[in-house]
mmCIF file with all atom_site columns, C-alpha atoms and ligand atoms in Angstrom:
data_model
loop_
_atom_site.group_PDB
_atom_site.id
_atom_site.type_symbol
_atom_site.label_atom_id
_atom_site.label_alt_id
_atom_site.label_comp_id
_atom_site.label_asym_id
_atom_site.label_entity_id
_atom_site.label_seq_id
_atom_site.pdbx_PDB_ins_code
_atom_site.Cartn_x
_atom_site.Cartn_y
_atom_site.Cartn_z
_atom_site.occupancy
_atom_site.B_iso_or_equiv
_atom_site.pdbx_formal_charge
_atom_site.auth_seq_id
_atom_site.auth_comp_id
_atom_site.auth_asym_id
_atom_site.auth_atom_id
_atom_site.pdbx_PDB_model_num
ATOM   1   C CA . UNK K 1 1   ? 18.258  5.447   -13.653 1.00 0.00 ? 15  UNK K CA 1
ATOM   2   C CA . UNK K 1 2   ? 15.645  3.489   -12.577 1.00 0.00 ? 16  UNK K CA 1
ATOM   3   C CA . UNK K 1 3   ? 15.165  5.392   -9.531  1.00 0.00 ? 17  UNK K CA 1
ATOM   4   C CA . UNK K 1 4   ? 15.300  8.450   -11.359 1.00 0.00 ? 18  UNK K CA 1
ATOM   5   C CA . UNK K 1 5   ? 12.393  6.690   -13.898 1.00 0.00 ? 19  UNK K CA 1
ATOM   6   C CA . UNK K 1 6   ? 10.027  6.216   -10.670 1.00 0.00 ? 20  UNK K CA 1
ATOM   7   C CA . UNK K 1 7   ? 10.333  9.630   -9.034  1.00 0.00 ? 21  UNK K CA 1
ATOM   8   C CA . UNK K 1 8   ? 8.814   10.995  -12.641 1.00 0.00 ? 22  UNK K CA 1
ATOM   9   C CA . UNK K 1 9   ? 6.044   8.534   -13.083 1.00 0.00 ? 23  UNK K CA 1
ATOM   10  C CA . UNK K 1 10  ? 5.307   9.136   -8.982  1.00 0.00 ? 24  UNK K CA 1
ATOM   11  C CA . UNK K 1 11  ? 5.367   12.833  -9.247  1.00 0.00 ? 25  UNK K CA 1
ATOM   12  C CA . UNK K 1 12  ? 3.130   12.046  -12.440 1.00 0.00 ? 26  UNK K CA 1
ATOM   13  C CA . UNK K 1 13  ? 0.644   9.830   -10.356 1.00 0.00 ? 27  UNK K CA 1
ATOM   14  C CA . UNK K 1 14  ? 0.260   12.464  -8.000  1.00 0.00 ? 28  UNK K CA 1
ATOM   15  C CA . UNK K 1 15  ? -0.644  15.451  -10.501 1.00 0.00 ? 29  UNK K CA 1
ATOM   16  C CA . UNK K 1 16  ? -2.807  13.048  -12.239 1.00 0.00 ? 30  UNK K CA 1
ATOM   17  C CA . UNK K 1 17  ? -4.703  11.808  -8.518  1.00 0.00 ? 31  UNK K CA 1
ATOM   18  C CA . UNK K 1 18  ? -4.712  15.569  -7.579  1.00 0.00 ? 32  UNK K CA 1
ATOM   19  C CA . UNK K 1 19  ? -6.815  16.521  -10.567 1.00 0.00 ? 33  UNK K CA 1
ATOM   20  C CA . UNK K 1 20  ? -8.740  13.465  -10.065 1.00 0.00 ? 34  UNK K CA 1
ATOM   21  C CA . UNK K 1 21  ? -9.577  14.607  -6.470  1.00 0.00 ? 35  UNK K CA 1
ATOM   22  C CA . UNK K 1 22  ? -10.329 18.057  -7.813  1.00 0.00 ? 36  UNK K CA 1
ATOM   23  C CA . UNK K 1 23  ? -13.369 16.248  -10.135 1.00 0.00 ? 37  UNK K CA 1
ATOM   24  C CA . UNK K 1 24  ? -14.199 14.486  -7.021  1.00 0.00 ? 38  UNK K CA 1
ATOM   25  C CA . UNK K 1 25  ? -12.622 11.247  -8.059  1.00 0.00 ? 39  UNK K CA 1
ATOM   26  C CA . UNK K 1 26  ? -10.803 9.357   -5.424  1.00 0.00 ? 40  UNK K CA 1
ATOM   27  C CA . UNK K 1 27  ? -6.845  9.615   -5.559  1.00 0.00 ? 41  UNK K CA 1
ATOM   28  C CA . UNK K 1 28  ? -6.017  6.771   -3.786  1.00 0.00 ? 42  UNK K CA 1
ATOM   29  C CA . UNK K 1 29  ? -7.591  4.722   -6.265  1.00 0.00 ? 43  UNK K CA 1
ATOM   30  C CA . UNK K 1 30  ? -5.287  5.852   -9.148  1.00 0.00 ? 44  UNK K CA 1
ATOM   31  C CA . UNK K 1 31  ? -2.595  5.590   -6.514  1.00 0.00 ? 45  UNK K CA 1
ATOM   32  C CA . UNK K 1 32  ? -3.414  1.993   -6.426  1.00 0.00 ? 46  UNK K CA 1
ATOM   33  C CA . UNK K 1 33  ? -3.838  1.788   -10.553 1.00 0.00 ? 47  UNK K CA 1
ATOM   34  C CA . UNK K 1 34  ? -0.718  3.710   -11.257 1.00 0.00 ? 48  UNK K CA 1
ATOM   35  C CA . UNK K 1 35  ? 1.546   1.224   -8.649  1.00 0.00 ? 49  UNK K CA 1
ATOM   36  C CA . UNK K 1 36  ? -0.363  -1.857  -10.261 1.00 0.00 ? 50  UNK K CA 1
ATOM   37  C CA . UNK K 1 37  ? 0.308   -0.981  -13.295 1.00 0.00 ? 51  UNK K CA 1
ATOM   38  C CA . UNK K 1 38  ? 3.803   0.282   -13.714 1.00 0.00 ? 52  UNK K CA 1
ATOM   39  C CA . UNK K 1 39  ? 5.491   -2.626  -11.898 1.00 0.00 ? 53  UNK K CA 1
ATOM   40  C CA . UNK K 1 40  ? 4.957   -6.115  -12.877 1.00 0.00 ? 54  UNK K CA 1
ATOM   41  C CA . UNK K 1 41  ? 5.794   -7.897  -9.622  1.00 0.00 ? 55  UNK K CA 1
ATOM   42  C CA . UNK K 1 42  ? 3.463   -5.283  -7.943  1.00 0.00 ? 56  UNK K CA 1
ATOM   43  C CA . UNK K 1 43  ? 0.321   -8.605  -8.263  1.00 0.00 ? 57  UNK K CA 1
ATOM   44  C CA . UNK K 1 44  ? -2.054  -6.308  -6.001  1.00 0.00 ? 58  UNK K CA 1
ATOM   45  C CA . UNK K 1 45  ? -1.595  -3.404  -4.669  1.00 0.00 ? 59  UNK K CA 1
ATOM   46  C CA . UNK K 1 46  ? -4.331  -2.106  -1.501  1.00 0.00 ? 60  UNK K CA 1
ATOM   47  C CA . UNK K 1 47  ? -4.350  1.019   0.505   1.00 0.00 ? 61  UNK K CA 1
ATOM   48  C CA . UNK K 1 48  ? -6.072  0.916   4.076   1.00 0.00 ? 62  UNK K CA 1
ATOM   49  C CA . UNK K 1 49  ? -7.213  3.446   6.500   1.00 0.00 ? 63  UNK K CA 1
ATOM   50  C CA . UNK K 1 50  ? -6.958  3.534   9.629   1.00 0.00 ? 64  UNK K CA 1
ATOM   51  C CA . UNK K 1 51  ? -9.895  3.559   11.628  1.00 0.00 ? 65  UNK K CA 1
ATOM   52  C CA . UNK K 1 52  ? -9.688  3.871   15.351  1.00 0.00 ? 66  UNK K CA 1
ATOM   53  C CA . UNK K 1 53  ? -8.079  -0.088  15.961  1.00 0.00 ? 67  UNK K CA 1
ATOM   54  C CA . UNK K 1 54  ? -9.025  -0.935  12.081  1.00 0.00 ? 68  UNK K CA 1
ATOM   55  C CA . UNK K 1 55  ? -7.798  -1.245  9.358   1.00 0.00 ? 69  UNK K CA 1
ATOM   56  C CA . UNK K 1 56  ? -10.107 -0.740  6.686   1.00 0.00 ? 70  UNK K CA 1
ATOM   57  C CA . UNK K 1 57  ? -9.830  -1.338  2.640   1.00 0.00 ? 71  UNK K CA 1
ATOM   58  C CA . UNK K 1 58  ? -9.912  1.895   0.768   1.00 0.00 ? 72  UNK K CA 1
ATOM   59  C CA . UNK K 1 59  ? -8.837  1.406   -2.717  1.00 0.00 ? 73  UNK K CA 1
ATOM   60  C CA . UNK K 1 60  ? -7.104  -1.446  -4.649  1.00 0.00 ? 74  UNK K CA 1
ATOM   61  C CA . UNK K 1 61  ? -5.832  -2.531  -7.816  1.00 0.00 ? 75  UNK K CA 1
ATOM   62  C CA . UNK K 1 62  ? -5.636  -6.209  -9.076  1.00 0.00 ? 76  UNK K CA 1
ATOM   63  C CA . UNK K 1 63  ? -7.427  -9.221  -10.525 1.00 0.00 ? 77  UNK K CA 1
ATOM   64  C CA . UNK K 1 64  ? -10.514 -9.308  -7.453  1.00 0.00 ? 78  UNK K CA 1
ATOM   65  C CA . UNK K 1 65  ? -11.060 -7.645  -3.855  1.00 0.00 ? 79  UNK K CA 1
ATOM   66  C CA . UNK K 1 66  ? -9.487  -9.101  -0.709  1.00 0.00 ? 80  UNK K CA 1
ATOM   67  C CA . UNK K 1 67  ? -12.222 -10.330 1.812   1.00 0.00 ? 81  UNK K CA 1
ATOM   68  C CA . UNK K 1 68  ? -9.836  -8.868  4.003   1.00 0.00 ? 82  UNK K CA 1
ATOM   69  C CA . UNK K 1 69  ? -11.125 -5.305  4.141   1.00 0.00 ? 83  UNK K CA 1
ATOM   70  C CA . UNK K 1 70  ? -10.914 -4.936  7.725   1.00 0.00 ? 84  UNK K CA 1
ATOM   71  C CA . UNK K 1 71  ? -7.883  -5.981  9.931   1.00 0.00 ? 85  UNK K CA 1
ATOM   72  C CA . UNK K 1 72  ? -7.383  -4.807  13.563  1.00 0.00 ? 86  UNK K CA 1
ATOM   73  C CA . UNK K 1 73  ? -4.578  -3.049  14.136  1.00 0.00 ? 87  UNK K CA 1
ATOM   74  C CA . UNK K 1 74  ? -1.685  -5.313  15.505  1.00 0.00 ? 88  UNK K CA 1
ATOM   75  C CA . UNK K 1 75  ? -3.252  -8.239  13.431  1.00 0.00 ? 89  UNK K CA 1
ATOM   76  C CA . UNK K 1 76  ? -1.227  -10.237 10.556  1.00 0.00 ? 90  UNK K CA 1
ATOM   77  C CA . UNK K 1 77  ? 1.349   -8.129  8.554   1.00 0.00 ? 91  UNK K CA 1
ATOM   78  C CA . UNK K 1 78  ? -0.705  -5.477  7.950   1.00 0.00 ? 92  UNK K CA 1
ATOM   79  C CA . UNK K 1 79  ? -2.061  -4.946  11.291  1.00 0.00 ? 93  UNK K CA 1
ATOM   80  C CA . UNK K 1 80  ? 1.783   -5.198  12.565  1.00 0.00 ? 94  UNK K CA 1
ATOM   81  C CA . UNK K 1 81  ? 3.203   -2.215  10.073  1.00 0.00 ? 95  UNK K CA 1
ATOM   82  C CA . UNK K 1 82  ? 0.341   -0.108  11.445  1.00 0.00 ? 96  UNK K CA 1
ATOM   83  C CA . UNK K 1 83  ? 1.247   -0.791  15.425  1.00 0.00 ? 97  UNK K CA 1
ATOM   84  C CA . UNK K 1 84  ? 4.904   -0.355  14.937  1.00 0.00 ? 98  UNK K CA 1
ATOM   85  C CA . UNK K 1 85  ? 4.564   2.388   12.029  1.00 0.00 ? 99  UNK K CA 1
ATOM   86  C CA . UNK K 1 86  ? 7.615   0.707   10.556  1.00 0.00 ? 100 UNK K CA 1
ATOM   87  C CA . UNK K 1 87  ? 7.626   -0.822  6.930   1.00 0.00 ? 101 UNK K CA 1
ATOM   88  C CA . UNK K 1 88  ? 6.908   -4.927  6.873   1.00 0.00 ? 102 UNK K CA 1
ATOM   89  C CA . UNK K 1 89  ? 9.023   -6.690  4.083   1.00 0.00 ? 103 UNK K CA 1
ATOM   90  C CA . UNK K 1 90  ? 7.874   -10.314 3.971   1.00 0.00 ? 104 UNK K CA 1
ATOM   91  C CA . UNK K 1 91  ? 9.869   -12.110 1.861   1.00 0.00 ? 105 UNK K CA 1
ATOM   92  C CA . UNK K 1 92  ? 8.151   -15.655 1.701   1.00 0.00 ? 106 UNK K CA 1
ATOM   93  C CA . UNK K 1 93  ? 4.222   -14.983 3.156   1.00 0.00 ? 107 UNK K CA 1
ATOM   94  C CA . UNK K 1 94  ? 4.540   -18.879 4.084   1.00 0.00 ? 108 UNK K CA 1
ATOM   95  C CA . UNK K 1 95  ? 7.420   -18.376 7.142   1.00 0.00 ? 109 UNK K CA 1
ATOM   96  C CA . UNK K 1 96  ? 5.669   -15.691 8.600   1.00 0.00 ? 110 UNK K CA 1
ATOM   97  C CA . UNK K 1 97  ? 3.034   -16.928 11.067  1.00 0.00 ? 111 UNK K CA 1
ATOM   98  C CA . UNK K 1 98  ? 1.852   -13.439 11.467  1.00 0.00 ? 112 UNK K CA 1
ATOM   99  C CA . UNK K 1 99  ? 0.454   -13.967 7.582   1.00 0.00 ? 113 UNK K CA 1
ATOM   100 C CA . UNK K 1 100 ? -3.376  -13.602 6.770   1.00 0.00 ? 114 UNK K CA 1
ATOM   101 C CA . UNK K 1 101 ? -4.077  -15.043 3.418   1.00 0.00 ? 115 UNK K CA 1
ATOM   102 C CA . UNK K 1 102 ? -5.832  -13.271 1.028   1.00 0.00 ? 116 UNK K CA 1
ATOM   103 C CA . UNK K 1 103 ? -4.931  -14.673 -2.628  1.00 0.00 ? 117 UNK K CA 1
ATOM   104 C CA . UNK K 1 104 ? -3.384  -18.359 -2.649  1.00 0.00 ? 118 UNK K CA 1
ATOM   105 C CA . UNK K 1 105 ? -0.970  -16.904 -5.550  1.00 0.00 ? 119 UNK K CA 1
ATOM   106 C CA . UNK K 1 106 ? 1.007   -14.825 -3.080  1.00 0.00 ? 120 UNK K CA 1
ATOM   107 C CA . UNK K 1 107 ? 4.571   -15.493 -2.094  1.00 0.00 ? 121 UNK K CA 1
ATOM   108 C CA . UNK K 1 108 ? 5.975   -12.245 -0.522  1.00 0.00 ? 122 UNK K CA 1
ATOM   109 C CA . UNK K 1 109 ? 4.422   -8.947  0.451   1.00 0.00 ? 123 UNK K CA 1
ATOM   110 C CA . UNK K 1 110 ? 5.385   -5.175  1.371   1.00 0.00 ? 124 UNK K CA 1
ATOM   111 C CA . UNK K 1 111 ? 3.229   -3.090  3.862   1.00 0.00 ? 125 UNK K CA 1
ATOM   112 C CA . UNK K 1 112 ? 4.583   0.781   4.165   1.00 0.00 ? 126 UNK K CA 1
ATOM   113 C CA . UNK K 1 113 ? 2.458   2.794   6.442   1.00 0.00 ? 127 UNK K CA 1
ATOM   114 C CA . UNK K 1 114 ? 1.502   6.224   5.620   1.00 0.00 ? 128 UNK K CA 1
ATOM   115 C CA . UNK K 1 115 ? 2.036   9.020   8.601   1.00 0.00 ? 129 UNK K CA 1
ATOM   116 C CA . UNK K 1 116 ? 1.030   12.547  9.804   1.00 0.00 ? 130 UNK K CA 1
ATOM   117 C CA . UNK K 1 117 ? 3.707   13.028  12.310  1.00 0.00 ? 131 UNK K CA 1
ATOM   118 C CA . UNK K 1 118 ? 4.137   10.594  14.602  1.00 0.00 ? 132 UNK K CA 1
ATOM   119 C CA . UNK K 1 119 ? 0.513   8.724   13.869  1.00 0.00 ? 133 UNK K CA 1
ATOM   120 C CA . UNK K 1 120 ? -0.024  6.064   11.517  1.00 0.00 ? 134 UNK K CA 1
ATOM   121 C CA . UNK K 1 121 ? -3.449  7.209   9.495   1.00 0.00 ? 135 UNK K CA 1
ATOM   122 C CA . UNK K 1 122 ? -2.767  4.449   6.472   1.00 0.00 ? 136 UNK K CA 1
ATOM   123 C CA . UNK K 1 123 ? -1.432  2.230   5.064   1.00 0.00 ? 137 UNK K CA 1
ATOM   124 C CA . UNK K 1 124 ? 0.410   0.860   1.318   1.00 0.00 ? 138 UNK K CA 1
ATOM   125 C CA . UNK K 1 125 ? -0.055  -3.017  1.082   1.00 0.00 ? 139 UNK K CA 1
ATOM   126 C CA . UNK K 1 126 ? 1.499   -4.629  -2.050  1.00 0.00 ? 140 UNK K CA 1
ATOM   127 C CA . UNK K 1 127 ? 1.346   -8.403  -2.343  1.00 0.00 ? 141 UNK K CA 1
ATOM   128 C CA . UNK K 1 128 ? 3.548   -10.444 -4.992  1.00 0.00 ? 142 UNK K CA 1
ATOM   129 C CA . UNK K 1 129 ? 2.980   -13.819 -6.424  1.00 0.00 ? 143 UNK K CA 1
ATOM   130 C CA . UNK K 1 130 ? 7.027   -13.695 -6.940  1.00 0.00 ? 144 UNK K CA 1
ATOM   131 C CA . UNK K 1 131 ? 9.062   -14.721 -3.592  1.00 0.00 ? 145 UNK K CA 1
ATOM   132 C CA . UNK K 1 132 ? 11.489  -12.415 -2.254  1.00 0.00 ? 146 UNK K CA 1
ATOM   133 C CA . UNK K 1 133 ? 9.805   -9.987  -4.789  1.00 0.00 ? 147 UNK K CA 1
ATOM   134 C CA . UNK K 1 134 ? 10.497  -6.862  -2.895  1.00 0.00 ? 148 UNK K CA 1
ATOM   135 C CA . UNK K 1 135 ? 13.853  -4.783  -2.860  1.00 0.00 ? 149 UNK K CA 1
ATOM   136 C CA . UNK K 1 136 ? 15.241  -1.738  -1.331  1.00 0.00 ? 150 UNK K CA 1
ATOM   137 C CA . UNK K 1 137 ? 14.456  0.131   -4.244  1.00 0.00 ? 151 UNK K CA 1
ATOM   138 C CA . UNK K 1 138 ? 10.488  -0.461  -4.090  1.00 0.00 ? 152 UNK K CA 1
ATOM   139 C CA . UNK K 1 139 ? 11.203  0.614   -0.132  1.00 0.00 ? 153 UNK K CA 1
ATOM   140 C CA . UNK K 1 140 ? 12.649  3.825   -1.084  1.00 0.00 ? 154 UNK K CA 1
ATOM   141 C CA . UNK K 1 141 ? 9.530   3.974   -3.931  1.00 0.00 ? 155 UNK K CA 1
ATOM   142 C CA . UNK K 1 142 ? 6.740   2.923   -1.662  1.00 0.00 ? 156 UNK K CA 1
ATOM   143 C CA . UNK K 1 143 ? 7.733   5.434   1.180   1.00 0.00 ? 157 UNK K CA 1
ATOM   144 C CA . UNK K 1 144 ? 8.017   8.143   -0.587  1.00 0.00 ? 158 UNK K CA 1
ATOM   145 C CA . UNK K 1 145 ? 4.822   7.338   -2.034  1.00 0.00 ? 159 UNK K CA 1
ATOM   146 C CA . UNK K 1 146 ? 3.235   7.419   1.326   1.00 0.00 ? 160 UNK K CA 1
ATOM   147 C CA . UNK K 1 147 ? 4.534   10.579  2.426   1.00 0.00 ? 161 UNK K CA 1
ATOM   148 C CA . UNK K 1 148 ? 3.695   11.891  -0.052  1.00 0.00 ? 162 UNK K CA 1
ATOM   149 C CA . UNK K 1 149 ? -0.021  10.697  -0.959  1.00 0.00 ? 163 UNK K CA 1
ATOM   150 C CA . UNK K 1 150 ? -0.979  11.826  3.540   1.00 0.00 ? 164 UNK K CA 1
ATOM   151 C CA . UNK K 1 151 ? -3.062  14.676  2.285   1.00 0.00 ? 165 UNK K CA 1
ATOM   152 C CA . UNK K 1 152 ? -5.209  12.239  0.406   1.00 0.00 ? 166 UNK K CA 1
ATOM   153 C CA . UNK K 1 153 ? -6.090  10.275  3.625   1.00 0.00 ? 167 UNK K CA 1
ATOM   154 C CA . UNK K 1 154 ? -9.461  11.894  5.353   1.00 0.00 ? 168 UNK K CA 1
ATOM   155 C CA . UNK K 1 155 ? -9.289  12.389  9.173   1.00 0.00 ? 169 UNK K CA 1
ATOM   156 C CA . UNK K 1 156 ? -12.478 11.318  9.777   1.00 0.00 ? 170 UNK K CA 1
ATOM   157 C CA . UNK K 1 157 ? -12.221 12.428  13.634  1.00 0.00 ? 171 UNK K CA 1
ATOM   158 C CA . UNK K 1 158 ? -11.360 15.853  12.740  1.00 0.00 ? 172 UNK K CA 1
ATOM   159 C CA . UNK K 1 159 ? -14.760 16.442  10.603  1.00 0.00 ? 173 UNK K CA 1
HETATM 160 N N1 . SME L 2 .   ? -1.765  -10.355 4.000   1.00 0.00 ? 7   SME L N1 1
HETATM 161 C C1 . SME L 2 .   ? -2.221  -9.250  4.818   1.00 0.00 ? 7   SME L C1 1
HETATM 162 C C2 . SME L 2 .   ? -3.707  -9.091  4.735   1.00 0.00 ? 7   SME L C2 1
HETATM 163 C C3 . SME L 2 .   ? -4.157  -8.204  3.624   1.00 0.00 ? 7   SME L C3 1
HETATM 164 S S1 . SME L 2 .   ? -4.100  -8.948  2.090   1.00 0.00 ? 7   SME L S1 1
HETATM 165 O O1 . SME L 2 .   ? -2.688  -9.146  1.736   1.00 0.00 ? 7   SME L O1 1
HETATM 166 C C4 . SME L 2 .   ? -4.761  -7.997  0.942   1.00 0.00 ? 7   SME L C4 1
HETATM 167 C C5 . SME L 2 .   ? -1.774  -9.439  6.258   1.00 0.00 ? 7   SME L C5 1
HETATM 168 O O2 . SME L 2 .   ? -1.181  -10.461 6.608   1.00 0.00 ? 7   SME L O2 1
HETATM 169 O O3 . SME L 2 .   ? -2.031  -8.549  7.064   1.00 0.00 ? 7   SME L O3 1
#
């Protein structure tokens, strides 16, 4: 039921971030609203680009901005999920020495990558001030999100 609850409010945030994109708003940003919003333990939710060997920052939702906006590719959790193009689920940010701080409030943290084909172009990064906040269930959410927000991620090499 629950599942069933997110695929409507995801297919929802998508036909509201495509008409958003079609008044030249960006979608990633009510991506990042919509996630933020409609899950408590979802504290801040970010979605990076990749750039080259960078990751950079291109929309968020939560209290204030990261001073993290750009991470090199194979660097802390984020940088990880982008080399291996597998999901990272942290479940206490403390034990994991791969862990770049961004908010002292955070206890666990999800990082999904979003793909065209084989490539990793992006990324989904949701931290939680909760430990052990993420389940299969926000996997299952958050990838389908990804695949399914690729079109809204710019090759900038192709322009
Ligand atoms: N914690 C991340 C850095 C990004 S912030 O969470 C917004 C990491 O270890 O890569």
């Amino acid at each position: 039921m629950a599942r069933r609850k997110d695929e409507i409010r995801v297919a929802d945030a998508l036909r509201r971030a495509e008409a958003h994109a079609r008044e030249g708003g960006d979608p990633l940003q009510v991506i990042c609203d919509t996630l933020q919003k409609e899950h408590a333990h979802y504290d801040w939710v970010g979605i990076y680009k990749v750039e080259g060997d960078m990751l950079r920052l291109a929309a968020f939702s939560g209290p204030s901005e990261t001073e993290h906006t750009s991470i090199r590719v194979g660097d802390g959790i984020c940088g990880s999920a982008a080399k291996s193009g597998r999901t990272e689920l942290v479940g206490d940010v403390n034990d994991d020495s791969r862990y770049i701080a961004c908010f002292p409030s955070t206890r666990s943290e999800i990082v999904v990558p979003i793909k065209r084909g084989e490539d990793t172009i992006g990324e989904i990064d949701i931290d939680s001030d909760k430990p052990c906040a993420f389940s299969e269930a926000d996997i299952t959410l958050l990838e389908a999100v990804a695949s399914s927000i690729a079109g809204f991620i710019c090759d900038d090499t192709s322009t």
